[in-house]
Tab-separated table of C-alpha atoms and ligand atoms in Angstrom:
chain	number	residue	atom	x	y	z
A	1034	MET	CA	13.238	-42.631	-4.552
A	1035	LEU	CA	12.832	-46.375	-4.346
A	1036	SER	CA	9.628	-48.359	-4.123
A	1037	PHE	CA	8.354	-51.916	-4.414
A	1038	ASP	CA	5.340	-51.990	-6.725
A	1039	VAL	CA	2.591	-54.331	-7.850
A	1040	CYS	CA	3.130	-54.437	-11.622
A	1041	GLU	CA	0.959	-57.492	-12.223
A	1042	CYS	CA	-1.754	-58.836	-9.908
A	1043	GLY	CA	-0.402	-61.596	-7.670
A	1044	ALA	CA	3.164	-61.439	-9.093
A	1045	PRO	CA	6.088	-60.446	-6.840
A	1046	LEU	CA	6.435	-56.720	-6.174
A	1047	GLN	CA	9.073	-55.110	-8.374
A	1048	ARG	CA	11.785	-52.724	-7.239
A	1049	MET	CA	11.281	-49.382	-8.994
A	1050	GLU	CA	13.268	-46.157	-9.074
A	1051	ARG	CA	11.682	-42.770	-9.697
A	1052	GLU	CA	12.448	-39.139	-9.190
A	1053	THR	CA	11.636	-38.040	-5.623
A	1054	PRO	CA	8.492	-35.859	-5.767
A	1055	ARG	CA	8.676	-32.136	-4.976
A	1056	PRO	CA	5.659	-30.768	-3.094
A	1057	LYS	CA	3.391	-28.197	-4.767
A	1058	GLY	CA	0.555	-26.226	-3.151
A	1059	THR	CA	-0.598	-27.990	0.022
A	1060	GLU	CA	1.456	-31.141	-0.614
A	1061	VAL	CA	3.916	-32.624	1.858
A	1062	VAL	CA	6.726	-35.111	1.155
A	1063	LEU	CA	7.789	-37.545	3.861
A	1064	LYS	CA	10.664	-39.978	4.204
A	1065	VAL	CA	8.965	-43.255	5.175
A	1066	LEU	CA	10.123	-44.497	8.590
A	1067	ALA	CA	7.587	-47.302	9.070
A	1068	ALA	CA	5.068	-49.010	6.774
A	1069	GLY	CA	2.827	-51.700	8.268
A	1070	VAL	CA	1.901	-54.784	6.251
A	1071	CYS	CA	-1.860	-55.265	6.315
A	1072	HIS	CA	-4.016	-58.221	5.369
A	1073	SER	CA	-5.966	-56.118	2.876
A	1074	ASP	CA	-2.724	-55.715	0.896
A	1075	LEU	CA	-3.187	-59.359	-0.084
A	1076	HIS	CA	-6.549	-58.545	-1.677
A	1077	ILE	CA	-5.157	-55.465	-3.415
A	1078	TRP	CA	-2.178	-57.513	-4.617
A	1079	ASP	CA	-4.468	-60.276	-5.926
A	1080	GLY	CA	-6.667	-57.627	-7.517
A	1081	TYR	CA	-10.067	-58.806	-6.259
A	1082	TYR	CA	-12.420	-59.499	-3.371
A	1083	ASP	CA	-14.404	-62.737	-3.232
A	1084	ILE	CA	-18.079	-61.748	-3.073
A	1085	GLY	CA	-19.437	-65.293	-2.860
A	1086	GLY	CA	-21.056	-67.625	-5.358
A	1087	GLY	CA	-17.782	-67.837	-7.312
A	1088	GLN	CA	-17.967	-64.095	-8.106
A	1089	LYS	CA	-15.117	-61.649	-7.784
A	1090	LEU	CA	-15.148	-57.913	-7.248
A	1091	LYS	CA	-12.262	-56.800	-9.456
A	1092	LEU	CA	-10.246	-53.884	-8.141
A	1093	LEU	CA	-8.850	-52.955	-11.550
A	1094	ASP	CA	-12.465	-52.245	-12.590
A	1095	ARG	CA	-12.807	-49.948	-9.598
A	1096	GLY	CA	-10.232	-47.285	-10.311
A	1097	ILE	CA	-7.095	-49.072	-9.122
A	1098	LYS	CA	-4.232	-48.753	-11.595
A	1099	LEU	CA	-0.926	-50.593	-11.940
A	1100	PRO	CA	1.898	-50.197	-11.228
A	1101	LEU	CA	0.840	-49.506	-7.640
A	1102	THR	CA	2.970	-48.920	-4.566
A	1103	MET	CA	0.975	-50.515	-1.736
A	1104	GLY	CA	1.410	-49.758	1.976
A	1105	HIS	CA	-1.270	-47.783	3.826
A	1106	GLU	CA	-0.008	-47.819	7.443
A	1107	ASN	CA	2.703	-45.197	7.317
A	1108	VAL	CA	4.722	-42.985	9.581
A	1109	GLY	CA	7.221	-40.637	7.997
A	1110	GLU	CA	9.462	-37.693	8.659
A	1111	VAL	CA	8.554	-34.540	6.755
A	1112	ILE	CA	11.371	-33.588	4.382
A	1113	ALA	CA	9.641	-30.955	2.199
A	1114	VAL	CA	6.419	-28.914	2.337
A	1115	GLY	CA	4.554	-27.071	-0.412
A	1116	PRO	CA	4.093	-23.286	-0.131
A	1117	GLU	CA	0.456	-23.651	1.036
A	1118	ALA	CA	0.984	-26.557	3.471
A	1119	LYS	CA	0.252	-25.129	6.909
A	1120	GLY	CA	0.824	-26.540	10.373
A	1121	VAL	CA	3.629	-28.926	9.529
A	1122	GLY	CA	7.380	-28.440	9.128
A	1123	VAL	CA	10.506	-30.234	7.976
A	1124	GLY	CA	11.644	-32.747	10.596
A	1125	ASP	CA	8.153	-33.442	12.001
A	1126	VAL	CA	7.358	-37.140	12.403
A	1127	ARG	CA	3.760	-37.843	11.416
A	1128	LEU	CA	1.270	-40.684	11.032
A	1129	VAL	CA	-0.432	-40.539	7.628
A	1130	ASP	CA	-4.195	-41.091	7.555
A	1131	PRO	CA	-4.432	-43.054	4.292
A	1132	TRP	CA	-8.237	-42.939	3.907
A	1133	MET	CA	-8.414	-39.939	1.643
A	1134	GLY	CA	-11.505	-38.845	-0.254
A	1135	CYS	CA	-12.281	-36.011	-2.644
A	1136	GLY	CA	-13.073	-33.697	0.280
A	1137	GLU	CA	-16.050	-32.294	-1.650
A	1138	CYS	CA	-18.769	-34.933	-2.065
A	1139	VAL	CA	-21.726	-35.251	0.349
A	1140	VAL	CA	-20.031	-38.105	2.216
A	1141	CYS	CA	-16.756	-36.222	2.662
A	1142	ARG	CA	-18.670	-33.113	3.752
A	1143	ARG	CA	-20.219	-35.170	6.586
A	1144	GLY	CA	-16.667	-35.922	7.745
A	1145	ASP	CA	-16.411	-39.455	6.436
A	1146	GLU	CA	-13.639	-39.111	3.844
A	1147	ASN	CA	-12.951	-42.814	4.412
A	1148	LEU	CA	-16.326	-43.530	2.775
A	1149	CYS	CA	-15.915	-41.077	-0.135
A	1150	THR	CA	-17.666	-42.072	-3.331
A	1151	LYS	CA	-14.403	-41.303	-5.192
A	1152	PRO	CA	-11.783	-42.614	-2.779
A	1153	CYS	CA	-8.083	-41.975	-3.362
A	1154	SER	CA	-6.592	-43.911	-0.459
A	1155	VAL	CA	-2.855	-44.159	0.070
A	1156	GLY	CA	-1.481	-47.536	-0.990
A	1157	VAL	CA	-4.732	-48.400	-2.775
A	1158	HIS	CA	-5.563	-45.649	-5.268
A	1159	ARG	CA	-2.398	-43.580	-4.880
A	1160	ALA	CA	1.210	-44.469	-4.065
A	1161	GLY	CA	1.766	-45.885	-0.580
A	1162	GLY	CA	4.582	-46.547	1.834
A	1163	TYR	CA	6.412	-49.603	0.473
A	1164	SER	CA	8.727	-46.897	-0.616
A	1165	THR	CA	11.449	-44.593	0.638
A	1166	HIS	CA	9.277	-41.481	0.091
A	1167	LEU	CA	5.602	-40.601	0.255
A	1168	LEU	CA	3.689	-37.626	-1.174
A	1169	VAL	CA	0.662	-36.510	0.871
A	1170	PRO	CA	-1.767	-34.012	-0.736
A	1171	HIS	CA	-2.678	-32.023	2.393
A	1172	PRO	CA	-1.447	-31.655	5.989
A	1173	ARG	CA	-4.925	-32.532	7.356
A	1174	TYR	CA	-3.995	-36.192	6.810
A	1175	LEU	CA	-0.939	-35.905	9.076
A	1176	PHE	CA	-1.080	-36.647	12.813
A	1177	ASP	CA	1.471	-36.089	15.552
A	1178	ILE	CA	2.443	-39.403	17.186
A	1179	GLY	CA	3.832	-37.850	20.379
A	1180	ASN	CA	6.446	-40.141	21.886
A	1181	LEU	CA	5.212	-43.323	20.191
A	1182	SER	CA	7.825	-45.076	18.061
A	1183	PRO	CA	7.135	-45.047	14.295
A	1184	GLU	CA	6.751	-48.839	14.125
A	1185	ARG	CA	4.200	-48.886	16.966
A	1186	ALA	CA	2.309	-45.890	15.580
A	1187	ALA	CA	2.128	-47.032	11.919
A	1188	PRO	CA	-0.450	-49.824	12.465
A	1189	LEU	CA	-2.831	-47.277	14.023
A	1190	ALA	CA	-3.492	-45.908	10.500
A	1191	CYS	CA	-5.342	-49.040	9.411
A	1192	SER	CA	-5.601	-51.858	11.930
A	1193	GLY	CA	-5.852	-49.324	14.771
A	1194	VAL	CA	-8.534	-47.083	13.332
A	1195	THR	CA	-10.380	-50.079	11.863
A	1196	ALA	CA	-10.567	-51.674	15.317
A	1197	TYR	CA	-11.461	-48.352	16.925
A	1198	GLY	CA	-14.164	-47.570	14.339
A	1199	ALA	CA	-15.740	-51.007	14.907
A	1200	LEU	CA	-15.590	-50.752	18.712
A	1201	THR	CA	-17.286	-47.327	18.679
A	1202	LYS	CA	-20.202	-48.986	16.815
A	1203	VAL	CA	-20.841	-51.274	19.809
A	1204	SER	CA	-20.263	-48.579	22.424
A	1205	GLU	CA	-23.853	-48.931	23.809
A	1206	THR	CA	-22.991	-52.308	25.366
A	1207	LEU	CA	-19.164	-52.245	25.502
A	1208	ARG	CA	-18.828	-51.385	29.192
A	1209	ASP	CA	-21.545	-53.742	30.460
A	1210	GLU	CA	-21.488	-56.849	28.283
A	1211	PRO	CA	-18.820	-59.092	26.767
A	1212	VAL	CA	-18.035	-58.431	23.115
A	1213	VAL	CA	-17.429	-61.401	20.817
A	1214	MET	CA	-14.607	-60.964	18.316
A	1215	PHE	CA	-14.133	-63.257	15.345
A	1216	GLY	CA	-10.511	-63.479	14.212
A	1217	ALA	CA	-7.380	-62.700	16.224
A	1218	GLY	CA	-5.180	-61.475	13.383
A	1219	GLY	CA	-3.573	-58.037	13.386
A	1220	VAL	CA	-6.858	-56.096	13.623
A	1221	GLY	CA	-8.407	-58.497	16.144
A	1222	LEU	CA	-5.444	-58.223	18.511
A	1223	MET	CA	-5.492	-54.455	18.095
A	1224	ALA	CA	-9.209	-54.446	18.961
A	1225	LEU	CA	-8.523	-56.513	22.081
A	1226	ALA	CA	-5.936	-54.010	23.263
A	1227	LEU	CA	-8.087	-50.957	22.462
A	1228	HIS	CA	-11.211	-52.534	23.947
A	1229	LYS	CA	-9.577	-52.487	27.381
A	1230	LYS	CA	-8.408	-48.887	26.995
A	1231	MET	CA	-11.977	-47.893	26.038
A	1232	GLY	CA	-13.312	-49.399	29.273
A	1233	GLY	CA	-14.700	-52.588	27.725
A	1234	LYS	CA	-16.026	-55.243	30.121
A	1235	SER	CA	-14.519	-58.349	28.524
A	1236	ALA	CA	-13.806	-59.928	25.149
A	1237	ILE	CA	-14.435	-63.449	23.901
A	1238	VAL	CA	-12.338	-64.350	20.877
A	1239	VAL	CA	-13.267	-66.976	18.287
A	1240	ASP	CA	-10.487	-68.190	15.988
A	1241	ILE	CA	-9.769	-71.476	14.230
A	1242	ASP	CA	-5.999	-71.190	14.805
A	1243	PRO	CA	-4.650	-72.284	18.234
A	1244	VAL	CA	-1.629	-69.974	17.843
A	1245	LYS	CA	-3.905	-66.970	17.315
A	1246	ARG	CA	-6.095	-68.053	20.258
A	1247	GLU	CA	-3.033	-68.168	22.474
A	1248	ALA	CA	-2.010	-64.694	21.289
A	1249	ALA	CA	-5.542	-63.495	22.080
A	1250	MET	CA	-5.341	-64.869	25.637
A	1251	LYS	CA	-2.005	-63.101	26.093
A	1252	ALA	CA	-3.587	-59.900	24.756
A	1253	GLY	CA	-6.250	-60.048	27.449
A	1254	ALA	CA	-9.176	-62.047	26.052
A	1255	ALA	CA	-11.429	-63.367	28.836
A	1256	LYS	CA	-11.995	-66.584	26.868
A	1257	THR	CA	-11.146	-68.031	23.476
A	1258	ILE	CA	-13.225	-70.472	21.480
A	1259	ASP	CA	-12.159	-72.719	18.605
A	1260	GLY	CA	-14.172	-71.564	15.577
A	1261	LYS	CA	-14.026	-75.107	14.172
A	1262	ALA	CA	-15.495	-76.782	17.275
A	1263	PRO	CA	-18.798	-78.526	16.429
A	1264	ASP	CA	-20.465	-76.806	19.402
A	1265	VAL	CA	-18.983	-73.359	18.740
A	1266	LEU	CA	-22.423	-71.698	18.803
A	1267	ASP	CA	-23.301	-73.249	22.189
A	1268	GLN	CA	-19.917	-72.190	23.544
A	1269	ILE	CA	-20.493	-68.574	22.475
A	1270	ARG	CA	-23.987	-68.580	23.988
A	1271	ALA	CA	-22.632	-70.012	27.261
A	1272	ALA	CA	-19.734	-67.548	27.397
A	1273	THR	CA	-22.008	-64.550	26.773
A	1274	GLY	CA	-24.725	-65.661	29.194
A	1275	GLY	CA	-27.308	-66.487	26.548
A	1276	GLY	CA	-26.227	-64.681	23.406
A	1277	ALA	CA	-23.999	-61.884	22.214
A	1278	TRP	CA	-25.061	-58.243	22.486
A	1279	ALA	CA	-22.192	-57.309	20.257
A	1280	SER	CA	-20.054	-59.261	17.815
A	1281	ILE	CA	-17.304	-57.807	15.710
A	1282	ASP	CA	-16.296	-59.946	12.765
A	1283	PHE	CA	-12.706	-59.288	11.732
A	1284	VAL	CA	-12.802	-62.221	9.308
A	1285	GLY	CA	-15.868	-61.424	7.245
A	1286	ALA	CA	-16.317	-64.917	5.811
A	1287	GLY	CA	-19.844	-66.138	5.084
A	1288	GLN	CA	-19.523	-68.691	7.900
A	1289	THR	CA	-18.334	-66.230	10.533
A	1290	VAL	CA	-21.033	-63.649	9.748
A	1291	LYS	CA	-23.638	-66.435	9.950
A	1292	LEU	CA	-22.214	-67.526	13.304
A	1293	GLY	CA	-22.380	-63.947	14.562
A	1294	VAL	CA	-26.029	-63.688	13.501
A	1295	ASP	CA	-26.898	-67.045	15.094
A	1296	ALA	CA	-25.085	-66.123	18.323
A	1297	ALA	CA	-26.782	-62.720	18.670
A	1298	ILE	CA	-29.177	-62.172	21.552
A	1299	LYS	CA	-32.437	-60.323	20.832
A	1300	GLY	CA	-31.480	-56.725	20.194
A	1301	GLY	CA	-27.901	-57.756	19.439
A	1302	LYS	CA	-25.595	-56.262	16.848
A	1303	VAL	CA	-23.094	-57.796	14.411
A	1304	VAL	CA	-20.432	-55.473	13.025
A	1305	VAL	CA	-18.668	-56.799	9.927
A	1306	VAL	CA	-15.153	-55.538	9.339
A	1307	GLY	CA	-13.155	-58.322	7.651
A	1308	LEU	CA	-12.942	-58.712	3.888
A	1309	PHE	CA	-12.272	-62.442	3.694
A	1310	GLY	CA	-15.270	-62.748	1.392
A	1311	GLY	CA	-18.221	-64.982	0.771
A	1312	ASP	CA	-21.924	-64.461	1.295
A	1313	VAL	CA	-24.562	-65.188	3.891
A	1314	VAL	CA	-28.274	-66.007	3.962
A	1315	VAL	CA	-30.223	-64.477	6.846
A	1316	PRO	CA	-33.904	-65.386	7.223
A	1317	THR	CA	-35.621	-61.977	6.947
A	1318	PRO	CA	-37.961	-62.581	9.948
A	1319	PHE	CA	-34.803	-62.595	12.126
A	1320	PHE	CA	-34.424	-58.869	11.615
A	1321	PRO	CA	-37.680	-57.974	13.365
A	1322	ILE	CA	-38.013	-61.016	15.658
A	1323	LYS	CA	-34.458	-60.747	16.974
A	1324	ALA	CA	-34.359	-56.940	16.530
A	1325	LEU	CA	-31.104	-57.745	14.805
A	1326	THR	CA	-28.616	-55.191	13.518
A	1327	ILE	CA	-25.926	-56.070	10.990
A	1328	GLN	CA	-23.644	-53.155	10.361
A	1329	GLY	CA	-20.529	-52.739	8.235
A	1330	SER	CA	-17.513	-50.757	9.325
A	1331	TYR	CA	-14.763	-49.574	7.013
A	1332	VAL	CA	-11.550	-48.182	8.506
A	1333	GLY	CA	-12.271	-44.822	10.173
A	1334	SER	CA	-12.748	-41.101	9.646
A	1335	LEU	CA	-10.219	-38.311	10.174
A	1336	ASN	CA	-12.001	-37.585	13.474
A	1337	GLU	CA	-11.682	-41.209	14.553
A	1338	VAL	CA	-7.941	-41.175	13.793
A	1339	ALA	CA	-7.635	-38.064	15.986
A	1340	GLU	CA	-9.724	-39.692	18.768
A	1341	LEU	CA	-7.658	-42.875	18.563
A	1342	LEU	CA	-4.375	-40.963	18.879
A	1343	ALA	CA	-5.777	-39.032	21.858
A	1344	LEU	CA	-6.787	-42.349	23.486
A	1345	VAL	CA	-3.347	-43.845	22.850
A	1346	LYS	CA	-1.577	-40.748	24.199
A	1347	ASP	CA	-3.750	-40.929	27.318
A	1348	LYS	CA	-3.763	-44.707	27.917
A	1349	GLY	CA	-0.600	-45.878	26.169
A	1350	ALA	CA	0.069	-47.687	22.885
A	1351	PRO	CA	-1.813	-50.932	22.227
A	1352	ASP	CA	0.420	-53.807	23.226
A	1353	VAL	CA	0.302	-55.663	19.917
A	1354	PRO	CA	3.357	-57.688	18.848
A	1355	VAL	CA	5.248	-55.729	16.181
A	1356	ALA	CA	8.208	-57.052	14.176
A	1357	THR	CA	10.233	-54.819	11.853
A	1358	ARG	CA	11.841	-55.849	8.553
A	1359	PRO	CA	13.789	-53.926	5.908
A	1360	LEU	CA	11.801	-52.779	2.859
A	1361	GLU	CA	13.669	-55.210	0.585
A	1362	GLN	CA	11.876	-58.085	2.371
A	1363	VAL	CA	8.374	-56.858	1.567
A	1364	ASN	CA	7.597	-59.810	-0.755
A	1365	ALA	CA	8.606	-62.290	1.951
A	1366	ALA	CA	6.561	-60.403	4.548
A	1367	LEU	CA	3.447	-60.489	2.340
A	1368	ASN	CA	3.901	-64.213	1.687
A	1369	ASP	CA	4.341	-64.913	5.407
A	1370	LEU	CA	1.117	-63.004	6.069
A	1371	ARG	CA	-0.745	-64.980	3.408
A	1372	ASP	CA	0.516	-68.253	4.878
A	1373	GLY	CA	-0.699	-67.259	8.370
A	1374	ARG	CA	2.854	-67.145	9.767
A	1375	ILE	CA	2.528	-63.667	11.306
A	1376	VAL	CA	1.242	-62.963	14.795
A	1377	GLY	CA	0.482	-59.290	15.299
A	1378	ARG	CA	1.982	-56.841	12.819
A	1379	VAL	CA	5.014	-56.716	10.521
A	1380	VAL	CA	6.257	-53.218	9.795
A	1381	MET	CA	8.673	-52.438	6.948
A	1382	THR	CA	11.335	-49.841	7.747
A	1383	PRO	CA	12.341	-48.148	4.470
A	1384	SER	CA	14.666	-45.585	6.069
B	149	ZN	ZN1	-5.144	-52.199	6.117
B	150	ZN	ZN1	-15.653	-37.414	-1.338
């Protein structure tokens, strides 16, 4: 098998050859058909998250080992199954839920493997899909994609379930009030598309990039606002009729979270999804006086992946721009993403 691996943080991915794995026990081996390129790959590649005040959260200190094959949005065709792998057969095309946990800790037992205290996510802690082959430890992580194409289904594993998981956290107001979304990158555009399928009233998108704002309008935003405008807060308040009941921050910068807090109406909620980094100061009286909720959302659970696929099968695939590129161009694709040259999703096609 062939893969492109991070061998040194921030350095170009290296082409590696290894023996193709043979499945044991409940394991399943897939030939990778589609592997989406996600913004969080840039953080994994760099090896850290910015946590504000000049501090970095180093991923190598948190159980991530090099060399690492990244790629966590994968669809593959099953080519071999272990003797105890039930419910899946050779030739099946499956989406891989990458957010694997230990399956045994208290968090996993509540159904939130994505929040496991000892995560072993595909493309983060274990080998991912920038590769011709992928080993999955158990068939419970594999989902039928129906008649979706692999390249349209792959982004559901991360940007899809991340958007879905965030939208479910504002479900109290979704149908009746506009939702404000910060950032119209891959996840933001996915959220716009899913928001409509979930019966959302309308979406107001804030982004500093005119190209992304245009993409958001095309994807069905009711209004877009320039995040750099000096009166951005007033514009959000006007567009929401006095303040936002629900904001979802797909950027996660200190400034955007602050803007979400400032734009919230009394009783409003800010859901933080993006990992851009930074920090934020919130006057503590705001929590009671504004009855403010700030909630984090990290990808989604196995149940949420299943719900998302059911929604997509019922209402159609999210209409997010998807471009495919051969696996050999993965370094170029990552650099284009870092430079903001990608609208929607790029999906590598290893086989
Ligand atoms: Zn991702
Ligand atoms: Zn666990």
